[in-house]
XYZ file of C-alpha atoms in Angstrom:
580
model
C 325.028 187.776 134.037
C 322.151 189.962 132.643
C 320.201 189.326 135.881
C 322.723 189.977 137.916
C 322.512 193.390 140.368
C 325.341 195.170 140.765
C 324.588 198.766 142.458
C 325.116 201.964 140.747
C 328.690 202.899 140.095
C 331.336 200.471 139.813
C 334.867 201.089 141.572
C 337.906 198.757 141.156
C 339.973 198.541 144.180
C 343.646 196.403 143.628
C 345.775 195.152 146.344
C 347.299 198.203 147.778
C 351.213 196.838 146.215
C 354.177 199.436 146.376
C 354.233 200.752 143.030
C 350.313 202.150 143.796
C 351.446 203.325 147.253
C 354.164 205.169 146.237
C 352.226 206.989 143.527
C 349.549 207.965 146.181
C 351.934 209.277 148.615
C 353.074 211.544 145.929
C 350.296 212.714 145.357
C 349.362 213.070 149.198
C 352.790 213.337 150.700
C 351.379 214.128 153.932
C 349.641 210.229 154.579
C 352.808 208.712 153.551
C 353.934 207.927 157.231
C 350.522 206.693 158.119
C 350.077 204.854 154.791
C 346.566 205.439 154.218
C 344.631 205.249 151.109
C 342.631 207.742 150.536
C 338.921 207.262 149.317
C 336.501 209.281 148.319
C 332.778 209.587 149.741
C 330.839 206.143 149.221
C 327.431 205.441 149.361
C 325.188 202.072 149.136
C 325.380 202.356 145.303
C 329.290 201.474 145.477
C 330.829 198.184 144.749
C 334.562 198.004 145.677
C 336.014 195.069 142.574
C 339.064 193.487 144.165
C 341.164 190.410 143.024
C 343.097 187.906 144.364
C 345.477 185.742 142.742
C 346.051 182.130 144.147
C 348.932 181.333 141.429
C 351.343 184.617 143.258
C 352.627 184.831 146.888
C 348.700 183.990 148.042
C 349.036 184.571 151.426
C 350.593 187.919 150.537
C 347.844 189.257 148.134
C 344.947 188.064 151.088
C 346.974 190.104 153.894
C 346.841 192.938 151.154
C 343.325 192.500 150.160
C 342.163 192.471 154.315
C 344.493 195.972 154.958
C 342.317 197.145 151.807
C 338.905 196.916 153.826
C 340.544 197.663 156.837
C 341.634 201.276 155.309
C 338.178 201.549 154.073
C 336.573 200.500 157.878
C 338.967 202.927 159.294
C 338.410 205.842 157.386
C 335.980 208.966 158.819
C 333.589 208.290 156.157
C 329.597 207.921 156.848
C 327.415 206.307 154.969
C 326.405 202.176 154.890
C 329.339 199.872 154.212
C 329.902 199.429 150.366
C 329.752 196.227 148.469
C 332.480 194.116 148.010
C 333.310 191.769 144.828
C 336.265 189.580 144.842
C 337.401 188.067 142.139
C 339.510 184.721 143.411
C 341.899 183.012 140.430
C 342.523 180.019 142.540
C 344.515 176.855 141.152
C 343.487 173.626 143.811
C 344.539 176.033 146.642
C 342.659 175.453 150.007
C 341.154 178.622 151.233
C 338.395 178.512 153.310
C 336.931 181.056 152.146
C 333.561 180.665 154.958
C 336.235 181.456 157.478
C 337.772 184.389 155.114
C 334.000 185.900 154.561
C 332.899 185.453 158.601
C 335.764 186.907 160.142
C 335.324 190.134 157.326
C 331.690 190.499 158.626
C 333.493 189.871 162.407
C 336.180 192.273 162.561
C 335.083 194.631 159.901
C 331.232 194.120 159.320
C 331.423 193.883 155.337
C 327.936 192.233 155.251
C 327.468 192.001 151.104
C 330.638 190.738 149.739
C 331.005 188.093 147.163
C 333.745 186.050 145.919
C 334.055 184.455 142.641
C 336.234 181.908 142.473
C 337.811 180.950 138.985
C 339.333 177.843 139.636
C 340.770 174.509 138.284
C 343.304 176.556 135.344
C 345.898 174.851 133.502
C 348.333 177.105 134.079
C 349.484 180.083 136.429
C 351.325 181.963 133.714
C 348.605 181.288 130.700
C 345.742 183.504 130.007
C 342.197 182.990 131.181
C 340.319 181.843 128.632
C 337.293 183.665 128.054
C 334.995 181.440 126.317
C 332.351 180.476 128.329
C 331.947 177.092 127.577
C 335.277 176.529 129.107
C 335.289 178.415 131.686
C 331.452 178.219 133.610
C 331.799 174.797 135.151
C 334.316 176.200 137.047
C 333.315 180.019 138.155
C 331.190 179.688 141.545
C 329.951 182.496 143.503
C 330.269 182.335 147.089
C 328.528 184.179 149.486
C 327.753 183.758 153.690
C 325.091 185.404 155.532
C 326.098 185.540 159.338
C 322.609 186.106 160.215
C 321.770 182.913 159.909
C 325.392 181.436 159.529
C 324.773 180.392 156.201
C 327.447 179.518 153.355
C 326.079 179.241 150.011
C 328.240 178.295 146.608
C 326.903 177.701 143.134
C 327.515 177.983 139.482
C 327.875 181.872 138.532
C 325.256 181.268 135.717
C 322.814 179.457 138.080
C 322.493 182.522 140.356
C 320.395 185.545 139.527
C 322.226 188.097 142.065
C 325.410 188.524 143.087
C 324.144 190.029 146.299
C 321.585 188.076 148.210
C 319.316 190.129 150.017
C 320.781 189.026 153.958
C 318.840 191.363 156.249
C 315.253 190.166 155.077
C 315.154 188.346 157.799
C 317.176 187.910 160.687
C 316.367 185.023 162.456
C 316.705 185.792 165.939
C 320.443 187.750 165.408
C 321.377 189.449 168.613
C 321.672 193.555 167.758
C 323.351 195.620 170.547
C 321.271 198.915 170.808
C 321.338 201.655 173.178
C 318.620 203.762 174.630
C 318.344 206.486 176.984
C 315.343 207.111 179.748
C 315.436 210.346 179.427
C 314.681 212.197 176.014
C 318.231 214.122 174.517
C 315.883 216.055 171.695
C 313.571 218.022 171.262
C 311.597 218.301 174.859
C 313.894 219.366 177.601
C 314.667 217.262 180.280
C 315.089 218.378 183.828
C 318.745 219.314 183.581
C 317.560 222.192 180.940
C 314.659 223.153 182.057
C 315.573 223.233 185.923
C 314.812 222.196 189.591
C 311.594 224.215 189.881
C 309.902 222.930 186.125
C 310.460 219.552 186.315
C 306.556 219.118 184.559
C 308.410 218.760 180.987
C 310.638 215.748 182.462
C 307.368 213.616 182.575
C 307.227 214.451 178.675
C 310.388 213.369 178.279
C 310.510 210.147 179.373
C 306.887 209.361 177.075
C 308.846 210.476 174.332
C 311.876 208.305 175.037
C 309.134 205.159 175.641
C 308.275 205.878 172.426
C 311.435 205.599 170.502
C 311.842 202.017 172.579
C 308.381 200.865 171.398
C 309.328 201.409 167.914
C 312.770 199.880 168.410
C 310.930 196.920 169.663
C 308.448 196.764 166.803
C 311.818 197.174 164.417
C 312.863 193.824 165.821
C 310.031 192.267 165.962
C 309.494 192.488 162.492
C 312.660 191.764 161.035
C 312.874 188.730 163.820
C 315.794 190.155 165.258
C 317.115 190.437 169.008
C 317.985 193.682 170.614
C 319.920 193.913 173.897
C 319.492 197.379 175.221
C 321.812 199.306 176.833
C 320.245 202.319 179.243
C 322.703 203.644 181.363
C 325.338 204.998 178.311
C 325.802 208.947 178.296
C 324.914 210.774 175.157
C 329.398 211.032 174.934
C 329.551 206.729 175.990
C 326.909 206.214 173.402
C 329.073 208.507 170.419
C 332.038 206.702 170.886
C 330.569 203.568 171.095
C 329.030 203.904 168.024
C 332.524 204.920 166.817
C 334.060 202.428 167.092
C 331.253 199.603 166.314
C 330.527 198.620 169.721
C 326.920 199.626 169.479
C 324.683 199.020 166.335
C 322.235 201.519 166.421
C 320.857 203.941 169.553
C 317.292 205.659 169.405
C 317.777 208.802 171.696
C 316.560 211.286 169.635
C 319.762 213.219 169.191
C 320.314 215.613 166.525
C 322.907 214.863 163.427
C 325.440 217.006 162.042
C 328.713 216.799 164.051
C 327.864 213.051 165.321
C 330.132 210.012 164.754
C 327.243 207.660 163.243
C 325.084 207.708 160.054
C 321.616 208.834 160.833
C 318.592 206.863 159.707
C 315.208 208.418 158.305
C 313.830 210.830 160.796
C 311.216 209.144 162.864
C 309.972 212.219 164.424
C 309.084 216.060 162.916
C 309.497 218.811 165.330
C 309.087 221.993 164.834
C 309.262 225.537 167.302
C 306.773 228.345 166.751
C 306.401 231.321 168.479
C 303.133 231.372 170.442
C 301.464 235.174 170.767
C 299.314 236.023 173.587
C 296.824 238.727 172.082
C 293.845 240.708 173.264
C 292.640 241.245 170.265
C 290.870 244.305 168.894
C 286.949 245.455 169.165
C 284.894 245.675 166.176
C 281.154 245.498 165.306
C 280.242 243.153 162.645
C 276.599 244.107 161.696
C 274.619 240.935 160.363
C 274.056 242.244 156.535
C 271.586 238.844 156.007
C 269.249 240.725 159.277
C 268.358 243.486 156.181
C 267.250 240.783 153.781
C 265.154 238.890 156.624
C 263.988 242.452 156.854
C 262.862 242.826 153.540
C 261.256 239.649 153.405
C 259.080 239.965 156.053
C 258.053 243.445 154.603
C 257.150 241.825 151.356
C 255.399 239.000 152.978
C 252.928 241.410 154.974
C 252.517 243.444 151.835
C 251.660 240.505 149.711
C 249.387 239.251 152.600
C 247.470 242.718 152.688
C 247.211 243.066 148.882
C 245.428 239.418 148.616
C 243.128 240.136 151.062
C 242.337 243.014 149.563
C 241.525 241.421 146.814
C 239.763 238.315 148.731
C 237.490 241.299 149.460
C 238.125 241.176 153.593
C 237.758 244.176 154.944
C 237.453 243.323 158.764
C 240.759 243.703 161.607
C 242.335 241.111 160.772
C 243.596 242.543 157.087
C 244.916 245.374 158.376
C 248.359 245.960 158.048
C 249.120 246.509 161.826
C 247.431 242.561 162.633
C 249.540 241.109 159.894
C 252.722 242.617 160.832
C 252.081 241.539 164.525
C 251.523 237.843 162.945
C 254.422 237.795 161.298
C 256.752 238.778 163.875
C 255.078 236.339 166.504
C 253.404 239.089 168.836
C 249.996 237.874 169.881
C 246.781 239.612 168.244
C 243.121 240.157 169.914
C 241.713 239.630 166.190
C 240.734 236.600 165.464
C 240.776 235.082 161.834
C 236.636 234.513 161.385
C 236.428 233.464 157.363
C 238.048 230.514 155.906
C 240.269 232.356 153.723
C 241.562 234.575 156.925
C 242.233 231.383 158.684
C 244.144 229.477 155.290
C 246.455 233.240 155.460
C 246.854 233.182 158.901
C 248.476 229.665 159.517
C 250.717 230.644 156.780
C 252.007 233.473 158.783
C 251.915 231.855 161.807
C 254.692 228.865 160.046
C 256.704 231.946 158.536
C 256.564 233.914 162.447
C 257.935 230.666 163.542
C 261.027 230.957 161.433
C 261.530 234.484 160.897
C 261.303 236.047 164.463
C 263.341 233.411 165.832
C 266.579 234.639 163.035
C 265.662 237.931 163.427
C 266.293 238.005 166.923
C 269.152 235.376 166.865
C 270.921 238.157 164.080
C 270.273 240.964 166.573
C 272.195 239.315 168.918
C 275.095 238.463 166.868
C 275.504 242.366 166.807
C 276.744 242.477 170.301
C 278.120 238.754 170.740
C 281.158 238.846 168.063
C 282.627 242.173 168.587
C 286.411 240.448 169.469
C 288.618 239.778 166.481
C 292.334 238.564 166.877
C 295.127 239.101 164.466
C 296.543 236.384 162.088
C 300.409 236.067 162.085
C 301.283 234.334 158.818
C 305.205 234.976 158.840
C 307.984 236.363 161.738
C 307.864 239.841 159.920
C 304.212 239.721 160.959
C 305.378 239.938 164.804
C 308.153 242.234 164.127
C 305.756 244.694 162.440
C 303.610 244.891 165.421
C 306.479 245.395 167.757
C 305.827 242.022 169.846
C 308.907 241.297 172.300
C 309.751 237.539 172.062
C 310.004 235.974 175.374
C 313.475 233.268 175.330
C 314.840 230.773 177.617
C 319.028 231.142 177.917
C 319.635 228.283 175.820
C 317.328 229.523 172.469
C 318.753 232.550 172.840
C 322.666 231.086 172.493
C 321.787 229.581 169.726
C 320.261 232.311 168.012
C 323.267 234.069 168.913
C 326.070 231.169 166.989
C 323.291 230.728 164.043
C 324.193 233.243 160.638
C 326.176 235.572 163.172
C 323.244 236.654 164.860
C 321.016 237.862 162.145
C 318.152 236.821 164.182
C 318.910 238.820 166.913
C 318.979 242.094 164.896
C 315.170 242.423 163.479
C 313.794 240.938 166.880
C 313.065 241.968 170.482
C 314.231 239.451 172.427
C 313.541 239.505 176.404
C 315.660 236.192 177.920
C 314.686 233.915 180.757
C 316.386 231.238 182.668
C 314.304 228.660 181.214
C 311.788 228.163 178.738
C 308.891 227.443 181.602
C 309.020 229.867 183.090
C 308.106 232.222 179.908
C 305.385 229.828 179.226
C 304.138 230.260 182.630
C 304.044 233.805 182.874
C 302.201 233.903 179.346
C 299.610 232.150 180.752
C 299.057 234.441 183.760
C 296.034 236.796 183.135
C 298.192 239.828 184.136
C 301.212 239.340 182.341
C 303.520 241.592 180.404
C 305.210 237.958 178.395
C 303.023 238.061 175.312
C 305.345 235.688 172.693
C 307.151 232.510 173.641
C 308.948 229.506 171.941
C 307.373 225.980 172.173
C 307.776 223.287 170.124
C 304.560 221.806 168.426
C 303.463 219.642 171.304
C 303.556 221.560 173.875
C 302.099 224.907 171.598
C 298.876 222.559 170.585
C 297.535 222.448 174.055
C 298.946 225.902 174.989
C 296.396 227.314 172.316
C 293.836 224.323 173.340
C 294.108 224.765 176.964
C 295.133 227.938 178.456
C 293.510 230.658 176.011
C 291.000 232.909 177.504
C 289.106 234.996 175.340
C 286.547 234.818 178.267
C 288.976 237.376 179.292
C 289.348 239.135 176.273
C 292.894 237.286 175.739
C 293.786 234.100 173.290
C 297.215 232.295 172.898
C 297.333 231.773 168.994
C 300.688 230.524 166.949
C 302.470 232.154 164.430
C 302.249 230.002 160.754
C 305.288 229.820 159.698
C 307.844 227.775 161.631
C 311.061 229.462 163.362
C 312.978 226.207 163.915
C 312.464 222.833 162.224
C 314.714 219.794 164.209
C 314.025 216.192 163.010
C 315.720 213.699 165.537
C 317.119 210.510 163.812
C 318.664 207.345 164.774
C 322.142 206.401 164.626
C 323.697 203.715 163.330
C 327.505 202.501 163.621
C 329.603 204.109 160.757
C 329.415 201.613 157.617
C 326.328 199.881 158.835
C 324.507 197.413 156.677
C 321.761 198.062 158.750
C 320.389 201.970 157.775
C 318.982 201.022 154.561
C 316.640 198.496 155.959
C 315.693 200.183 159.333
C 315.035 203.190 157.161
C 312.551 201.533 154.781
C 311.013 200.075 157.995
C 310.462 203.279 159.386
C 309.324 205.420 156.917
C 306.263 202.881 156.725
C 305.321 203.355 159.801
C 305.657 206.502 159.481
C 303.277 206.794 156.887
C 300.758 204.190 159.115
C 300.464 207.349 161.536
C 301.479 204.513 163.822
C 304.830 206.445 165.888
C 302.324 209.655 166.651
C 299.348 207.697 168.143
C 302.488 206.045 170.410
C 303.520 209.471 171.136
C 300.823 210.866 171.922
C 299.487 207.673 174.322
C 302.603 207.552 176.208
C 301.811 211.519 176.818
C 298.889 210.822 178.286
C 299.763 207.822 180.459
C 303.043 209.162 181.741
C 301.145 212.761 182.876
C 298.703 209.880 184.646
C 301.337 207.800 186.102
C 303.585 210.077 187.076
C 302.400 212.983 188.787
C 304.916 212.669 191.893
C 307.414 213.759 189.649
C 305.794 217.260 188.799
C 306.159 219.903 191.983
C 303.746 221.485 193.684
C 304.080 225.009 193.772
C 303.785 225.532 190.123
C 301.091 223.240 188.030
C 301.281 223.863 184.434
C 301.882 220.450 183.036
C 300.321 219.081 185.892
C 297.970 215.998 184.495
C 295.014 216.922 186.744
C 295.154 220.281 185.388
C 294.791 219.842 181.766
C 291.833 217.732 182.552
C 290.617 220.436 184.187
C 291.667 223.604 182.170
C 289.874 221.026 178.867
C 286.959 220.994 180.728
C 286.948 225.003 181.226
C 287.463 225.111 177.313
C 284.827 222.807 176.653
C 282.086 224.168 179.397
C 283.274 227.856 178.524
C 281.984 227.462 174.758
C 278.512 225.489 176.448
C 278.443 228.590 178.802
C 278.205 231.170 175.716
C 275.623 229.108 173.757
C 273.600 228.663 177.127
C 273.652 232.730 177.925
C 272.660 233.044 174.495
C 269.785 230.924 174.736
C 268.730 232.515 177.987
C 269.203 235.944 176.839
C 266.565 235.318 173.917
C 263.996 233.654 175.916
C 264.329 236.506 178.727
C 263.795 239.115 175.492
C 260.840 236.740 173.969
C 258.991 236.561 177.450
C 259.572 240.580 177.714
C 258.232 241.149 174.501
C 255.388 239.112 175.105
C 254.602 240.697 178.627
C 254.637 243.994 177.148
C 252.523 243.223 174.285
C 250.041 241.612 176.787
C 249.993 244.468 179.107
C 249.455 246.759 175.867
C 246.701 245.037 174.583
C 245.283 244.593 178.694
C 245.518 248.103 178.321
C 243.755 248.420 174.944
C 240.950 246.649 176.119
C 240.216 248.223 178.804
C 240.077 251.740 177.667
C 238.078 250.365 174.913
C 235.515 248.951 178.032
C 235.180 251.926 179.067
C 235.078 253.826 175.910
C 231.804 251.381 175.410
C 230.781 251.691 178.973
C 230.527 255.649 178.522
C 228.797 255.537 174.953
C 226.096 253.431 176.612
């Protein structure tokens, strides 16, 4: 028995006789017409120890023993069935105990429960005896897996667990699962976010294909079948799961006041508030322009004090030529000496360099003058006195959440639906500057549809205003949580549900644009193709108008310098022209 694993706490559970009845109706007076044991909250770590004695009224202690787990599968309690042990003192009674164990998992889907079965005794009315060299030739533990239909009994010192591990595998068991076409979470469908926004509807059928690929992959793992239902309503599908006609659905519904247990959360979502902001102007002066500065000054010094000391006394060491050099205007002087010529391709690498950053920092005077806020917390947007655009159905429940508290530190401006704020955000003239969106849909708001071209961005507030993680359910009692949970928290840390997610986004906006309307185009797939590719060609635009703008200021330079020194030389031509 030292290798034996028995979960966590251990409970014993008798048959429910009189005596124990009548003491639990005194103390709970009120169940005593309904007879109902009552049990405190179980979880998987609970082992219910139960006995039945073959040498009594048999058939009497096994009726008492099933109304036991039938209290237990009738009670409102969540959480996955508990184990049961049964301990069976049978004397060459015939009890077919496969039947007893399948019709348990049957009627009242007790997957892990194990009898023990202490048979061949002398005597009803002696003692067990305790030694084990009597007594282990004839304990055997007996345990069925209806996955497979499998009975197993052997020694209880030959086996190393109690409780066999049964859903490892479940060799092509039929599961009866339930899934909806339309997403019940976090993206509204059409029903909430009405007849004229219909875009969002697309998203939430992806996101529904999504929960039914990763049902599928469930199964497929664990070698399971899954017949689907799809045409249940979110009330159909509660009840159902109520009262064990459904194993599990995958809608994405929220838990709390639900009938089932709800698995590990398979997706995160989260709602921010989105600000539209024009920013404020500013002039950032390039501080590195002053250094560039100095070192060109130190360079031309340098330059004029070593061919000073070269002994070069002709143009082309004066301080004028050198400076010229350095900042890349052209010069009439040519270098004639070898030593001139060694100094002047060393200016002529450092012009290269330096006059192209010191116009490229003159320019940055000018180009980033726009700075936007940052909005770490809600306090942040409260502080700047930023109304928050809702849709009817945020708004109620901000109302029914704390009382209201919400409601009292915020301006709150409410809409029929939560489309139409985001579409008036996006608007150029627009008095809607903050939104709600969840996650998804605020990524390619701030992607997609900011403007700063306009002297306007859509940027997101930090911290999160409401966090909802959708689960699946699961029948109350299920043996199956434990096991679909461990399955999908890996793939949830493969990154494998998002990339899904995300996919079926794209190919349902692709497939499905009939289903988005005409006279408004927000969501429309075509459009976010198109408002990426005003992003993307927006930022090439800048760098391009840059680039033009210092080659239009180079060639000016250079023009003027030549029609100076034209100039120069021509007045000197005739200076000569008159001396002679």
């Amino acid at each position: 028995m030292q290798n034996s694993k028995i979960p966590g706490n251990v409970f014993l559970s008798f048959p429910l006789t009189e005596e124990i009845a009548t003491a639990m109706f005194k103390i709970y007076p009120e169940n005593a017409s309904r007879k109902i044991l009552i049990v405190n909250f179980q979880t998987s770590n609970t082992v219910h120890i139960m006995f039945l004695d073959a040498c009594s009224d048999f058939k009497r202690e096994r009726l008492a023993l099933q109304k036991n787990l039938n209290i237990l599968h009738r009670t409102e309690l969540k959480g996955p069935r508990p184990f049961i042990l049964i301990f069976l003192i049978n004397r060459n009674n015939t009890f077919d105990m496969r039947l007893f164990l399948n019709k348990i998992w049957g009627t009242q889907y007790y997957l892990y429960v194990t009898i023990i079965e202490v048979s061949n005794q002398a005597s009803c009315k002696k003692q067990l005896n305790a030694s084990q060299s009597s007594t282990q030739e004839n304990v055997f533990v007996h345990q069925y897996n209806p996955f497979n239909d499998t009975y197993q009994v052997v020694p209880l010192f030959e086996t190393r667990k109690l409780f066999n591990h049964k859903l490892r595998n479940l060799h092509g068991y039929i599961l009866r699962g339930s899934h909806s076409e339309t997403q019940q979470g976090f993206i509204p469908s059409n029903g909430i976010s009405g007849k004229k926004y219909t875009r969002r509807h697309v998203f939430s059928l992806a996101s529904s294909n999504s929960e039914l690929v990763l049902m599928k992959t469930i199964a497929q793992i664990l070698n399971f079948t899954i017949n689907v239902t799809t045409d249940m309503s979110v009330l159909e599908m509660w009840v159902a799961l109520r009262r064990n006609e459904l194993d599990f659905s995958m809608n994405s519904i929220p838990t709390g006041h639900l009938s089932g247990i709800a698995g590990i959360p398979y997706f995160h979502e989260t709602t921010y508030i989105l600000i539209k902001q024009y920013g404020y102007t500013t002039t950032q002066f390039p501080w590195h322009l002053v250094l560039y500065i100095g070192v060109i000054l130190v360079i031309i010094i340098i330059t004029k004090y070593s061919l000073l000391l070269l002994g070069s006394e002709s143009h082309f060491s004066s301080l004028y030529n050198i400076a010229m050099i350095v900042i890349g205007i052209s010069t009439p002087v040519e270098p004639k000496k070898l030593r001139e010529q060694i100094l002047y391709v060393f200016l002529i690498t450092i012009s290269v360099f330096f006059s192209a950053e010191f116009i490229e920092y003159m320019f940055n005077i000018t180009f980033n003058t726009k700075q936007y806020f940052v909005f770490d917390t809600l306090q942040d947007v409260v502080d700047e006195g930023i109304s928050i655009t809702t849709d009817n159905r945020t708004y109620i429940l901000l109302k029914f959440d704390n009382d209201g508290e919400m409601l009292k530190f915020i301006n709150v401006t409410v809409v029929p639906y939560q489309q139409e704020c985001i579409d008036m955000m996006a608007q150029d003239k627009s008095e809607v500057n903050a939104c709600f969106s969840n996650s998804i849909l605020a990524g390619q708001m701030i992607r997609n549809y900011s403007k700063p071209q306009d002297g306007w961005i859509i940027s997101r507030v930090k911290e999160n205003f409401l966090v909802y993680t959708p689960h699946f359910l699961i029948a109350r009692y299920s043996p199956y949580i434990n096991e679909f949970s461990r399955m999908i928290q890996r793939l949830l840390e493969s990154g494998i549900p998002m990339i899904w997610l995300n996919e079926n986004f794209r190919m349902f906006a692709l497939k499905n644009k009939e289903i988005a309307s005409v006279d408004s185009t927000f969501l429309y797939h075509k459009d976010i193709d198109e408002n990426q590719m005003i992003d993307i060609t927006y930022n090439e635009q800048r760098l391009m108008m840059k680039l033009i703008y210092l080659l239009l200021i180079g060639y000016t330079l250079a023009t003027f310098i030549l029609v100076i020194e034209v100039i120069i030389k021509k007045i000197k031509k005739h200076k000569n022209v008159e001396h002679f």
